[in-house]
Short mmCIF file of C-alpha atoms and ligand atoms in Angstrom, two decimals:
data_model
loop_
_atom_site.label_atom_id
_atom_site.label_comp_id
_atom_site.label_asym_id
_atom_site.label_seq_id
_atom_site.Cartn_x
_atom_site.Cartn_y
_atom_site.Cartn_z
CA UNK A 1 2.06 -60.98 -68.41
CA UNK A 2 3.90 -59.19 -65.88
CA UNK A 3 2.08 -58.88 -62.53
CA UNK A 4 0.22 -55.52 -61.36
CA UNK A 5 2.60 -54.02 -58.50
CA UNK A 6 0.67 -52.51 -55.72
CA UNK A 7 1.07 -50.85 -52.74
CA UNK A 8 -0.12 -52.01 -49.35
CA UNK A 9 -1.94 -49.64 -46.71
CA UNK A 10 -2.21 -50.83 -43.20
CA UNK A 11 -4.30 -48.57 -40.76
CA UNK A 12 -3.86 -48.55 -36.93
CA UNK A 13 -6.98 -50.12 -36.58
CA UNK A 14 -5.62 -52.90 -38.17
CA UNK A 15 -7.69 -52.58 -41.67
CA UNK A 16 -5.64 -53.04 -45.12
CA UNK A 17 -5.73 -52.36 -48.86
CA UNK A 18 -4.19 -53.23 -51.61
CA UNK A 19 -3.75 -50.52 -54.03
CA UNK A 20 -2.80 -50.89 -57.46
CA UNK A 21 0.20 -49.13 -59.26
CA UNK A 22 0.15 -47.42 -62.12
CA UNK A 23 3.03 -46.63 -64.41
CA UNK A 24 3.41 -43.75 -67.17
CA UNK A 25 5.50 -43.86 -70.42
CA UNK A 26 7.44 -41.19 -68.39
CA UNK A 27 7.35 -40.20 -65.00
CA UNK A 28 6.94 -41.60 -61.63
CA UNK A 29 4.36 -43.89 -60.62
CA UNK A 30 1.44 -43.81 -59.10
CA UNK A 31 -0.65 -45.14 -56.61
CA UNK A 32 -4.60 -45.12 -57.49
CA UNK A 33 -6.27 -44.33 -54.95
CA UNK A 34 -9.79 -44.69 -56.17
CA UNK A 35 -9.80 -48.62 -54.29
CA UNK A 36 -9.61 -45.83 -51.08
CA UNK A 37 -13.19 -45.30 -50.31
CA UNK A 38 -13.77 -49.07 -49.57
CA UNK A 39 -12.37 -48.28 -46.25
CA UNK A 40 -14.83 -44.83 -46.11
CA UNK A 41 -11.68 -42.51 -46.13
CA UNK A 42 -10.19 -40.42 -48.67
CA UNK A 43 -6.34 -38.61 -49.05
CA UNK A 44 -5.77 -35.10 -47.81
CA UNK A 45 -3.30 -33.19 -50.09
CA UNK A 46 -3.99 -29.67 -50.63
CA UNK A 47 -2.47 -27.52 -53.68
CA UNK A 48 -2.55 -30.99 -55.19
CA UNK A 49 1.50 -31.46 -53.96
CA UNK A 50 1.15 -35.26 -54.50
CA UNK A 51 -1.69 -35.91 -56.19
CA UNK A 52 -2.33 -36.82 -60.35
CA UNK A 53 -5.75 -35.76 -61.33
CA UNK A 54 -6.01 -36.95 -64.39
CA UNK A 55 -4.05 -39.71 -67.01
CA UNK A 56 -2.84 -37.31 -70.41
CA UNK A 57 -0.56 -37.49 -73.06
CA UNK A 58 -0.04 -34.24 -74.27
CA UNK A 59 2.60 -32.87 -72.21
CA UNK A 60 5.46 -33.92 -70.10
CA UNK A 61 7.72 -32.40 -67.17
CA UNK A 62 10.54 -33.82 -65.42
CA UNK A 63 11.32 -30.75 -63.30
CA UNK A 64 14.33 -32.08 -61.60
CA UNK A 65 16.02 -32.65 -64.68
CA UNK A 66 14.30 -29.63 -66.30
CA UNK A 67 13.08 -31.57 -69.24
CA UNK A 68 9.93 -30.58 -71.26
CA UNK A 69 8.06 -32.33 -74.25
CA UNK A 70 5.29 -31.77 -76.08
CA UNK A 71 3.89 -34.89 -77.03
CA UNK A 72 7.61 -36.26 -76.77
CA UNK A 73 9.22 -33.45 -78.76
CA UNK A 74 11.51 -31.45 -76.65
CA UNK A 75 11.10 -27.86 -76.14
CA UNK A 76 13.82 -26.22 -77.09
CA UNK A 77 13.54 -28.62 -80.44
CA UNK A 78 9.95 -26.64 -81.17
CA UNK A 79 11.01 -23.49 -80.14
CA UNK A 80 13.97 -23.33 -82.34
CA UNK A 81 12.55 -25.56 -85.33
CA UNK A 82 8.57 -25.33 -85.35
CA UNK A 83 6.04 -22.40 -85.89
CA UNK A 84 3.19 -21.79 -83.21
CA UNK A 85 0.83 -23.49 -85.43
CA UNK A 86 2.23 -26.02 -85.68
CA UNK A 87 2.72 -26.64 -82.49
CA UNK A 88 -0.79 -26.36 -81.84
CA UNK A 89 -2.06 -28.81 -84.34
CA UNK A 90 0.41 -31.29 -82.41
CA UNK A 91 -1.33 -30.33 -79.38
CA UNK A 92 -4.36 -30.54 -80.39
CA UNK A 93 -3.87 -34.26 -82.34
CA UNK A 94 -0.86 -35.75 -80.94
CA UNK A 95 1.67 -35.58 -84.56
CA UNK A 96 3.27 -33.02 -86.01
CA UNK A 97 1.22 -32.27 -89.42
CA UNK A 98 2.37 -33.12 -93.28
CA UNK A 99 2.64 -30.09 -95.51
CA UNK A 100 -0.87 -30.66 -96.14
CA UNK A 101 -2.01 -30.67 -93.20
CA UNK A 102 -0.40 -27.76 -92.06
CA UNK A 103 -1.51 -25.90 -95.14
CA UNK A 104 -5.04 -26.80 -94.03
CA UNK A 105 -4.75 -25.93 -90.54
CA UNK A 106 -3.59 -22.74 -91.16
CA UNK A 107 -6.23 -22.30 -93.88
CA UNK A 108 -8.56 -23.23 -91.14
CA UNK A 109 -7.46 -20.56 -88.28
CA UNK A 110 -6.87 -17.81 -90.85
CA UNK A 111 -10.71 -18.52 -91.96
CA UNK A 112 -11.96 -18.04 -88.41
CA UNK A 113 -9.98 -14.54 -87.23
CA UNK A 114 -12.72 -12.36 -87.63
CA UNK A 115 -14.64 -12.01 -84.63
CA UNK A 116 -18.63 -10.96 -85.05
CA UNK A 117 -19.36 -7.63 -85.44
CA UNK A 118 -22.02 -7.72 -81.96
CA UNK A 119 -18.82 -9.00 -79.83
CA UNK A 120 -16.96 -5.59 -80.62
CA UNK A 121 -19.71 -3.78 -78.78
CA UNK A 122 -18.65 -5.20 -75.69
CA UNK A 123 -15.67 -3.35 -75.37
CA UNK A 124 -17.77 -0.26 -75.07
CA UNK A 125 -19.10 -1.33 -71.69
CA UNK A 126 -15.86 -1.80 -70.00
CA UNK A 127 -14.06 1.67 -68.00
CA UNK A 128 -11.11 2.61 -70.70
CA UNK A 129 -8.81 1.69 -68.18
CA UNK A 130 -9.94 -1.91 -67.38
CA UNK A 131 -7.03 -4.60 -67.15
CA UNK A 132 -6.91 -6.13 -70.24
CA UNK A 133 -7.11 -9.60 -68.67
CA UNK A 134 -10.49 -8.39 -67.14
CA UNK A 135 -11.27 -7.51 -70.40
CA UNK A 136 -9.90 -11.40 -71.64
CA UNK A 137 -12.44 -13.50 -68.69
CA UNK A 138 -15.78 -11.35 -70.21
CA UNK A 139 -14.77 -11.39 -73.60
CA UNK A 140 -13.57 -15.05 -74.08
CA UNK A 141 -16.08 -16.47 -71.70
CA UNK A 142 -18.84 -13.57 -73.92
CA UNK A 143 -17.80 -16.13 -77.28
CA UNK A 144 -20.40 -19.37 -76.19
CA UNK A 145 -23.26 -16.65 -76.48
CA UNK A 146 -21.87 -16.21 -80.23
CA UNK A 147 -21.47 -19.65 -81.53
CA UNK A 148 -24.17 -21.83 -80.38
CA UNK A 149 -23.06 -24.08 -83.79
CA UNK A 150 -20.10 -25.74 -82.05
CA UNK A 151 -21.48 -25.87 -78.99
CA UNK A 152 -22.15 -29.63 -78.64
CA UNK A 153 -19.37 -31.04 -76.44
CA UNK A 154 -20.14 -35.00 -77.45
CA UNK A 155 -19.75 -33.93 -81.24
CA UNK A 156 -15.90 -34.01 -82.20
CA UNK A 157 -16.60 -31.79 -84.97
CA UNK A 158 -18.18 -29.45 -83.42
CA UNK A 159 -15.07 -29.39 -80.67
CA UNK A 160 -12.66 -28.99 -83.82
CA UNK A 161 -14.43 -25.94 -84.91
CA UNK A 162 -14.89 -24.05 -81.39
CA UNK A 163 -10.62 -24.90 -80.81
CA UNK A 164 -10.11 -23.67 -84.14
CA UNK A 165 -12.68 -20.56 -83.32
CA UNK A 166 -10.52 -20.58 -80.22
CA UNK A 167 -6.98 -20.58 -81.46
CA UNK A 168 -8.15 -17.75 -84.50
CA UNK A 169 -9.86 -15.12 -82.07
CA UNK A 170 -7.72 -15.00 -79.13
CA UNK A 171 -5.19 -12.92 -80.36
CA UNK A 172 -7.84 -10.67 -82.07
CA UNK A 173 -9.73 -10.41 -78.97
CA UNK A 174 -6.59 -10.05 -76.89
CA UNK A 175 -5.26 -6.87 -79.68
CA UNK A 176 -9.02 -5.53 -79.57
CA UNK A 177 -8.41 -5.08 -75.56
CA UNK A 178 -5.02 -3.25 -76.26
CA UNK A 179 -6.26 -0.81 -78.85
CA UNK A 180 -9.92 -0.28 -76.56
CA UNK A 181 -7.22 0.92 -73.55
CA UNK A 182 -5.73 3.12 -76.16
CA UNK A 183 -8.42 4.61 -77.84
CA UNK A 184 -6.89 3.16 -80.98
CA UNK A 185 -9.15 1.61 -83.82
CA UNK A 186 -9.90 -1.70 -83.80
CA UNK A 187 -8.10 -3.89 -86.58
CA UNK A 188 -9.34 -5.94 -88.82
CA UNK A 189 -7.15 -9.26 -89.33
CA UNK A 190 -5.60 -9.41 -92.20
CA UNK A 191 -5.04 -13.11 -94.45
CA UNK A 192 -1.97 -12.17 -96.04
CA UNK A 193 0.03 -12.23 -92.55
CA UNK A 194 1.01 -15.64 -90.51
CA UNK A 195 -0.72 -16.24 -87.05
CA UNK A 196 1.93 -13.93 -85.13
CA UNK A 197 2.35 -11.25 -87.54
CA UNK A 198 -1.02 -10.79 -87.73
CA UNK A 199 -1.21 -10.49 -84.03
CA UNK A 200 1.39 -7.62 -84.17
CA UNK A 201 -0.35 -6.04 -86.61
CA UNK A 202 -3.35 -6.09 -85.04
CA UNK A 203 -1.76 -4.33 -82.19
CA UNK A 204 1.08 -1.83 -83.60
CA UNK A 205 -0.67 -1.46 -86.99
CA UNK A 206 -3.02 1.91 -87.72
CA UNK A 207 -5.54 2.54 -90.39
CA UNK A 208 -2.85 5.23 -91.52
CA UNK A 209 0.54 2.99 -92.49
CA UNK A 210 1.40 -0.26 -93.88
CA UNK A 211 2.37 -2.16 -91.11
CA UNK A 212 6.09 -4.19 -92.00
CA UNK A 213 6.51 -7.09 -89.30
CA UNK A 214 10.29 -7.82 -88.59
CA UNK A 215 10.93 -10.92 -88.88
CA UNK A 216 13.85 -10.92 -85.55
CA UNK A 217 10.65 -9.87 -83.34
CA UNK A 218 8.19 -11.90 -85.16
CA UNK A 219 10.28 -14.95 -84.69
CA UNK A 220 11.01 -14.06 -80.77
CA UNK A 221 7.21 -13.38 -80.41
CA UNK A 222 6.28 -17.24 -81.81
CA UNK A 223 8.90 -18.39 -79.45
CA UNK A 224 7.16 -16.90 -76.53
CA UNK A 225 3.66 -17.91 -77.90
CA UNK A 226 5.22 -21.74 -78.25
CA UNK A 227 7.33 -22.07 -74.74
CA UNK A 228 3.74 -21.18 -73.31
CA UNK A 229 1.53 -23.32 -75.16
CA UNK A 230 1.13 -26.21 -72.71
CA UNK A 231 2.12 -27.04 -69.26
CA UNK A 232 0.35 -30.05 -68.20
CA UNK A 233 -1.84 -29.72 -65.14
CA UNK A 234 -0.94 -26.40 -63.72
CA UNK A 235 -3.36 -23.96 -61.90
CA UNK A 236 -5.03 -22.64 -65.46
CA UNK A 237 -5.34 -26.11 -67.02
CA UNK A 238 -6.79 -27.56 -63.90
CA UNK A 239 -9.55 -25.08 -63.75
CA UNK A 240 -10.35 -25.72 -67.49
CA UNK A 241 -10.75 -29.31 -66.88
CA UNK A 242 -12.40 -28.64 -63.51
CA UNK A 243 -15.09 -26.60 -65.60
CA UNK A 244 -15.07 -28.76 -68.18
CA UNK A 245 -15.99 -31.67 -66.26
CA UNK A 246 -19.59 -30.41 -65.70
CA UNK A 247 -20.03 -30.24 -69.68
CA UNK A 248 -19.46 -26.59 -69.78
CA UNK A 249 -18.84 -25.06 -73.57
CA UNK A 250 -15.20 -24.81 -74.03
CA UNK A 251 -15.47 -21.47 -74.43
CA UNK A 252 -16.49 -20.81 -70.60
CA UNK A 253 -13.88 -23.22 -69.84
CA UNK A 254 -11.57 -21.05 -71.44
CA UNK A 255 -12.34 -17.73 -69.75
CA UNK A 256 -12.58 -19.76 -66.56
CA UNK A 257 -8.45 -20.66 -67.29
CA UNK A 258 -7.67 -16.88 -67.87
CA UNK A 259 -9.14 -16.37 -64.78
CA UNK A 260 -7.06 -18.20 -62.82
CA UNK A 261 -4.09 -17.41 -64.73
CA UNK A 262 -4.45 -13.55 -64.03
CA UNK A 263 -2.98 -14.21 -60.17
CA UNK A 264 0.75 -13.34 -59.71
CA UNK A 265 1.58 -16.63 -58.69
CA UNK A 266 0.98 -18.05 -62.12
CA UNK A 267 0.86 -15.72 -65.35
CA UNK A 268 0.93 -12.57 -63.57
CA UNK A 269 4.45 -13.24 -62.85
CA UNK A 270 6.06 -12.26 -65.63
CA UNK A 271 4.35 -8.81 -65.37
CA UNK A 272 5.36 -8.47 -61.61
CA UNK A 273 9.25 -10.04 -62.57
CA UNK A 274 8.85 -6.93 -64.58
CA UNK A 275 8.13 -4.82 -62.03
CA UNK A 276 10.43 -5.97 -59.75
CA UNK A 277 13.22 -5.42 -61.89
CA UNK A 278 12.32 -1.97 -62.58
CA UNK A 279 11.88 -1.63 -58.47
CA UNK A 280 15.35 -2.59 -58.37
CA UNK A 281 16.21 -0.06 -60.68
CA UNK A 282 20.11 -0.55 -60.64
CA UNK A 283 22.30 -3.73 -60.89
CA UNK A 284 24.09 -2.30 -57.17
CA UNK A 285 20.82 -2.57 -55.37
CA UNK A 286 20.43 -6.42 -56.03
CA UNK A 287 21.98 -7.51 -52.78
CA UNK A 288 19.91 -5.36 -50.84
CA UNK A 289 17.02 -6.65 -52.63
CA UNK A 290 17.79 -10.36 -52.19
CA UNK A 291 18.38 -9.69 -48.82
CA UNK A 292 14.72 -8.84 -48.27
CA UNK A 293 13.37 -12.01 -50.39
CA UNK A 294 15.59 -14.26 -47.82
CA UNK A 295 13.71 -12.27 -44.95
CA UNK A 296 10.84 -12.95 -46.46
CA UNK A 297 9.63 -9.87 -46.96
CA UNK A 298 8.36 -10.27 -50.47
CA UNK A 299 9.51 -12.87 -53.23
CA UNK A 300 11.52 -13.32 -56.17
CA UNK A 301 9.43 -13.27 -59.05
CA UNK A 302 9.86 -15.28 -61.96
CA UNK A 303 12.34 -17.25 -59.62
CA UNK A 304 10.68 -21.09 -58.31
CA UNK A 305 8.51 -22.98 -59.73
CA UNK A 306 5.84 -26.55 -58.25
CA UNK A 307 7.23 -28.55 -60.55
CA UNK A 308 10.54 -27.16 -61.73
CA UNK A 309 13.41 -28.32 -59.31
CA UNK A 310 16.06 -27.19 -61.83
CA UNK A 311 16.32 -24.62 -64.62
CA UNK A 312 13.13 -24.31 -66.22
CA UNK A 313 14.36 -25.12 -69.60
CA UNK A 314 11.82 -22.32 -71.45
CA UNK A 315 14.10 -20.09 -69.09
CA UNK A 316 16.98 -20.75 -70.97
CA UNK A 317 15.48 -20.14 -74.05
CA UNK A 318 13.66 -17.00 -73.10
CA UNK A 319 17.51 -15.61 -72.23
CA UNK A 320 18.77 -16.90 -75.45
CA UNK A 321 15.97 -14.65 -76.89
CA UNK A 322 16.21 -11.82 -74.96
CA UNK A 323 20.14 -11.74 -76.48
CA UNK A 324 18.75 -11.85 -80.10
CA UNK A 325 15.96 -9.35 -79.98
CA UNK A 326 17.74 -6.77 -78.07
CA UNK A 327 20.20 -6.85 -80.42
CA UNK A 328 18.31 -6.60 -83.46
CA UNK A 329 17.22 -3.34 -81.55
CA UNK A 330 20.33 -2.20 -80.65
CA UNK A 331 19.29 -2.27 -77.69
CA UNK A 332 22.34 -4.48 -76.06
CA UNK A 333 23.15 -2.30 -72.96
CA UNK A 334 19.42 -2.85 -72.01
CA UNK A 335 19.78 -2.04 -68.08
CA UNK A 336 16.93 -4.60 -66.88
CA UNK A 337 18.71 -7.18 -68.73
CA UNK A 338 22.17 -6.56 -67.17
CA UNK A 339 19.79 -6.53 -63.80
CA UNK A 340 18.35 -9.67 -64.53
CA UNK A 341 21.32 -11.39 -65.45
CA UNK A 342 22.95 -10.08 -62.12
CA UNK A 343 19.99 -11.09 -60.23
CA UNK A 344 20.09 -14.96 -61.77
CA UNK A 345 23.92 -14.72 -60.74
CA UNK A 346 23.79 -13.83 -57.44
CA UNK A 347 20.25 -15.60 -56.58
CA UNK A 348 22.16 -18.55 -57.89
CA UNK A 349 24.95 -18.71 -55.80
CA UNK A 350 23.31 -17.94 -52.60
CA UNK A 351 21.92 -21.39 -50.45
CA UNK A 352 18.97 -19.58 -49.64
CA UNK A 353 18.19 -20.61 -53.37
CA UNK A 354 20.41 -23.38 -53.85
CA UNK A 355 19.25 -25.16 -51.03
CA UNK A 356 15.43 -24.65 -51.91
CA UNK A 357 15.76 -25.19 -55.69
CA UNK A 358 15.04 -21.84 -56.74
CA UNK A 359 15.75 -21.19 -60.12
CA UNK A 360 14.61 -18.68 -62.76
CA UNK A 361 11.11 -19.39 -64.58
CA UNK A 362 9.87 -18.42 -67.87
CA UNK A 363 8.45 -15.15 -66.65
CA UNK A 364 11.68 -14.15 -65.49
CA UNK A 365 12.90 -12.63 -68.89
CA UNK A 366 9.94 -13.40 -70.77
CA UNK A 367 8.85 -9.90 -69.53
CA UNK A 368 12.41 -8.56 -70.94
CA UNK A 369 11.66 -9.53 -74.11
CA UNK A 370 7.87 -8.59 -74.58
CA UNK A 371 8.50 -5.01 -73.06
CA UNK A 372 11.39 -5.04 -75.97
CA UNK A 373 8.95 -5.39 -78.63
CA UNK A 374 7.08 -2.61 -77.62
CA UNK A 375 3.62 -4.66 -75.56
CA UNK A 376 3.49 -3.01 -72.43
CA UNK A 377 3.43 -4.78 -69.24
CA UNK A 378 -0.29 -5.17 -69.00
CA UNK A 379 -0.66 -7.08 -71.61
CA UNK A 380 2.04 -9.17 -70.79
CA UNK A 381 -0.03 -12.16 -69.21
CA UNK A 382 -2.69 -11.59 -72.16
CA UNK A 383 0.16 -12.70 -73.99
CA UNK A 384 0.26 -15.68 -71.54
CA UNK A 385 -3.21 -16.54 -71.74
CA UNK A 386 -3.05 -16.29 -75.74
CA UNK A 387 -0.55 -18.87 -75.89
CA UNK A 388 -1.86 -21.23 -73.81
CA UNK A 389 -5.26 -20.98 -75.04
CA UNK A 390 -4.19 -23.85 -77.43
CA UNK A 391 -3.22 -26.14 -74.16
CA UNK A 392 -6.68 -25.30 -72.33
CA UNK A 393 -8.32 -26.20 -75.45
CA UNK A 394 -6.01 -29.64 -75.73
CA UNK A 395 -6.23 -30.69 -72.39
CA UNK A 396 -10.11 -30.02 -72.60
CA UNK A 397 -10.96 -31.94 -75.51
CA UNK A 398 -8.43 -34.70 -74.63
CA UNK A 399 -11.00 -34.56 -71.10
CA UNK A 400 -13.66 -34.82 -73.27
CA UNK A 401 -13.13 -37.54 -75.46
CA UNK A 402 -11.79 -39.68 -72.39
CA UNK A 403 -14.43 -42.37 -72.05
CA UNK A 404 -13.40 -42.33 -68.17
CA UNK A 405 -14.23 -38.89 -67.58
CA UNK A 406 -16.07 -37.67 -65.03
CA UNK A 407 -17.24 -34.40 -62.90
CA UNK A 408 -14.20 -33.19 -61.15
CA UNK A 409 -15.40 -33.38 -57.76
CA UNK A 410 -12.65 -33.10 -54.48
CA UNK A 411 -13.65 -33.83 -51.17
CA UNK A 412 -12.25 -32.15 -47.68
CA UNK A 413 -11.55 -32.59 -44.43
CA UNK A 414 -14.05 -30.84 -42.47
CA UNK A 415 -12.90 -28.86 -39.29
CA UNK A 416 -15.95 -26.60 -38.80
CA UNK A 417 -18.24 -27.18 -36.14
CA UNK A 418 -20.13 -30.09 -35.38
CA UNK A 419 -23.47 -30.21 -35.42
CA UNK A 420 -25.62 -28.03 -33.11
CA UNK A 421 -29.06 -26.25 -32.97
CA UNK A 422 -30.22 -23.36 -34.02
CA UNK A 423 -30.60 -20.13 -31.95
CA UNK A 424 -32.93 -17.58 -31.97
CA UNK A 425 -31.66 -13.60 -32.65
CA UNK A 426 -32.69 -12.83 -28.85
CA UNK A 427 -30.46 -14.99 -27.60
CA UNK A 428 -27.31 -14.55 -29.08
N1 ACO B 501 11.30 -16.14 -53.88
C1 ACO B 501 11.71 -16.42 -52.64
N2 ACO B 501 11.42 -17.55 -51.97
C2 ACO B 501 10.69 -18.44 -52.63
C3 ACO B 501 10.22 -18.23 -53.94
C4 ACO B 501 10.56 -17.03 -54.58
N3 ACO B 501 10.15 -16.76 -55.81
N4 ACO B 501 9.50 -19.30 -54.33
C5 ACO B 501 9.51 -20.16 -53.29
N5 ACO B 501 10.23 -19.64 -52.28
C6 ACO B 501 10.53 -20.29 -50.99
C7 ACO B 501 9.34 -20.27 -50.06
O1 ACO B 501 9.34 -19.11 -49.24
C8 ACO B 501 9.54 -21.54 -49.28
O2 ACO B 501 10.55 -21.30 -48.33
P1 ACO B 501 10.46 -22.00 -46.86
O3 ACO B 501 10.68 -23.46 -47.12
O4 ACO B 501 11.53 -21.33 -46.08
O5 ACO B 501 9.09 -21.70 -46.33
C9 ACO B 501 10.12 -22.50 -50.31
O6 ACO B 501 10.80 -21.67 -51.26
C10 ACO B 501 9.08 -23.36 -51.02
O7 ACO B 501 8.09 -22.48 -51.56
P2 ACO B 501 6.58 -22.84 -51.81
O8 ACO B 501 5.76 -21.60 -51.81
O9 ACO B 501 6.17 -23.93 -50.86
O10 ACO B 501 6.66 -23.47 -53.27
P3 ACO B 501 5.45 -23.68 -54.24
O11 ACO B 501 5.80 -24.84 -55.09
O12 ACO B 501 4.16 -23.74 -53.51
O13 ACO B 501 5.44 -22.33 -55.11
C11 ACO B 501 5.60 -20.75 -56.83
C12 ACO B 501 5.75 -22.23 -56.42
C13 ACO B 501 4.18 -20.26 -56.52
C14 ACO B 501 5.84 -20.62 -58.33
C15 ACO B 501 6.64 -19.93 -56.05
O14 ACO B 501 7.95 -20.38 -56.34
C16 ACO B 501 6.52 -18.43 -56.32
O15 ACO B 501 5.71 -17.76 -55.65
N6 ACO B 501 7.33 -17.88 -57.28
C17 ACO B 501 7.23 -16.49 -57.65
C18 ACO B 501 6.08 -16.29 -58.61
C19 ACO B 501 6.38 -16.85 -59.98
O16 ACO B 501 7.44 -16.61 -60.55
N7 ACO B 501 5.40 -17.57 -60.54
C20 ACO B 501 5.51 -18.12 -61.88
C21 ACO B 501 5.38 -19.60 -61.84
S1 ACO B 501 5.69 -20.25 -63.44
C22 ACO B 501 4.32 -19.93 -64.33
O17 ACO B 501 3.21 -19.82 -63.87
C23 ACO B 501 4.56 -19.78 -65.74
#
């Protein structure tokens, strides 16, 4: 048996500990700290820079080489050869399905798309012109008061059917908010369509036409929905665990993770790269512009990533699409395309980048493509959240079932005042 490596920590008082080290099937090491509070001390490291909470095996990054698998298949693998679903029943159970499988799993979502009647109701309660991710945290987190069948966390079954409720609603949910801030009529999903054409439908479709998906955008619509479906620990999947450490429903858990992916530094970014772009304006401004992110006057979004120290390789992908769909629009002299190319150019060979690893993220033409197929910019991290709904529910119920697990609970380094007494209002 080979021996267990550890890692030795002196202190300046002269105290020592031997720490075990752990290896990965990928990946660095790590040191387990846990042996730590023998010596009544714990590790400082905010933002989690150095710092594993948690062993999984769903998802893998190597961001200096810009490598990403899920559950060892590489991205750009799934995104050009799988279908969303399928790539969340390998989430979800670690192998890709047989045909029969995957003819079951889809039977399964396509059974649970229908949200109940009471949930529409809602909608009425929110202003018209609520963010639709406000709109996401009530209504998600709103589902545990609906299905109090699949409620019992220690009961796989019941887990299975609230990540199946999950995966099916979302996007109805998510197309309910769109058509509420539109005064549109709800739509009803419809069984004859797959998982993404039924989400377009659900949002371009009217009780007046037949709605005909194309397949070009229905295609570059999966691809987003699958380069988003899981990230490992990130802020969003963090706070799901977090949550879900206390034995909240996953639901909760759920609208806890669109919560925290609303901020711009997560998946708000592709809705500010957006922005930005269109701030911009013109491909002769860009210099200007980047002149003001190196004075630090505001930042490059969809550029830099925690993890990523190279090309994010959904990036690449995301560009590839953006090539495909405008052209099946005719839509190839798209200006904030050209901009965004000549942004990636020049950001790239500028050492204000270079030297900092900088490089363009997903959001940084995801936004191209979405606002090309017609969903309009605030939707654009709904679409985010839809995605990854799979991964919060994966990462949750791989929490779950982990015989290890345990309330998340960090500690801190207190630098508030020490103790001292009380004094009275007349003498302050
Ligand atoms: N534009 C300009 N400078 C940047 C950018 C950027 N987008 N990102 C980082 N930097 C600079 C910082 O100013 C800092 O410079 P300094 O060393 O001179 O102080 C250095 O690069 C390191 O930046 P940190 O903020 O320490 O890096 P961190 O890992 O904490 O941040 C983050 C990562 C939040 C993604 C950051 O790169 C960022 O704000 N990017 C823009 C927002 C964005 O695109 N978010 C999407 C992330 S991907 C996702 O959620 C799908």
């Amino acid at each position: 048996m080979e021996k267990q490596r550890t890692a030795i920590l002196t202190l300046d008082d002269g105290r020592s500990l031997e720490l075990p080290i752990l290896s990965g099937s990928l990946g660095p090491d790590v040191v387990d700290m846990r042996g730590l509070s023998k010596l009544g001390m714990f590790t400082y490291d905010p933002a989690f820079m150095a710092t594993a909470s948690c062993t999984s095996g769903i998802t893998f990054i190597d961001g200096d080489k810009g490598l990403l698998y899920y559950r060892g298949y590489p991205i750009e693998q799934l995104a050009e050869k799988s279908d969303f679903l399928e790539v969340c029943y390998l989430l979800l159970n670690g192998e890709l399905p047989n045909a029969q499988q995957k003819a079951d799993f889809s039977y399964k979502v396509t059974m649970h798309t229908m949200v109940h009647d009471q949930l529409a109701r809602f909608y009425n309660g929110f202003r018209r012109d609520a963010h639709p991710m406000a709109v996401m945290v009530g209504v998600v987190g709103a589902l545990s008061a609906f299905y109090h069948d699949s409620l019992d966390i220690n009961n796989p079954e019941h887990r299975e059917t609230s990540a199946l409720r999950l995966i099916a609603k979302v996007p109805n949910i998510a197309a309910m908010a769109y058509k509420y801030n539109t005064g549109y009529p709800f739509m009803f999903p419809q069984n004859k369509f797959g998982y993404v054409e039924n989400f377009m439908y659900m949002m371009f479709g009217t009780p007046c036409e037949e709605y005909v998906p194309n397949p070009v955008l229905v295609r570059a619509l999966e691809r987003i929905f699958i380069l988003h479906a899981d990230h490992e620990q990130n802020a969003s999947t963090s706070t799901v665990r977090l949550a879900g450490s206390s034995g909240a429903n996953p639901f909760a858990c759920v609208a806890s993770g669109i919560a925290a992916l609303w901020g711009p530094a997560h998946g708000g970014a592709n809705e500010a790269a957006l922005k930005m772009l269109e701030e911009i304006g013109d491909a002769s401004r860009v210099k200007e512009y980047v002149a003001g992110v190196k004075d630090k006057k505001y930042r490059l979004m969809g550029f830099g990533h925690r993890v990523y120290k190279n090309m994010d390789p959904r990036a690449s992908v995301m560009r590839q699409t953006c090539y495909e769909v405008l052209k099946e629009l005719k839509l190839e002299n798209n200006k904030l395309f050209e901009l965004a190319l000549e942004l990636e150019r020049t950001a790239l060979s500028d050492p204000y980048f270079v030297e900092r690893k900088l490089y363009p993220n997903v959001d940084f033409y995801s936004g191209i493509v979405l606002r090309a197929l017609g969903i309009p910019t605030n939707m654009f991290t709904v679409i985010f959240a839809l995605a990854r709904t799979i991964g919060w529910v994966s990462q949750w119920n791989e929490m779950v079932g982990d015989a290890e697990q345990k309330i998340g609970r960090p500690r801190q380094l207190y630098r508030g005042a020490a103790k001292r007494d009380f004094v009275p209002l007349d003498r302050r």
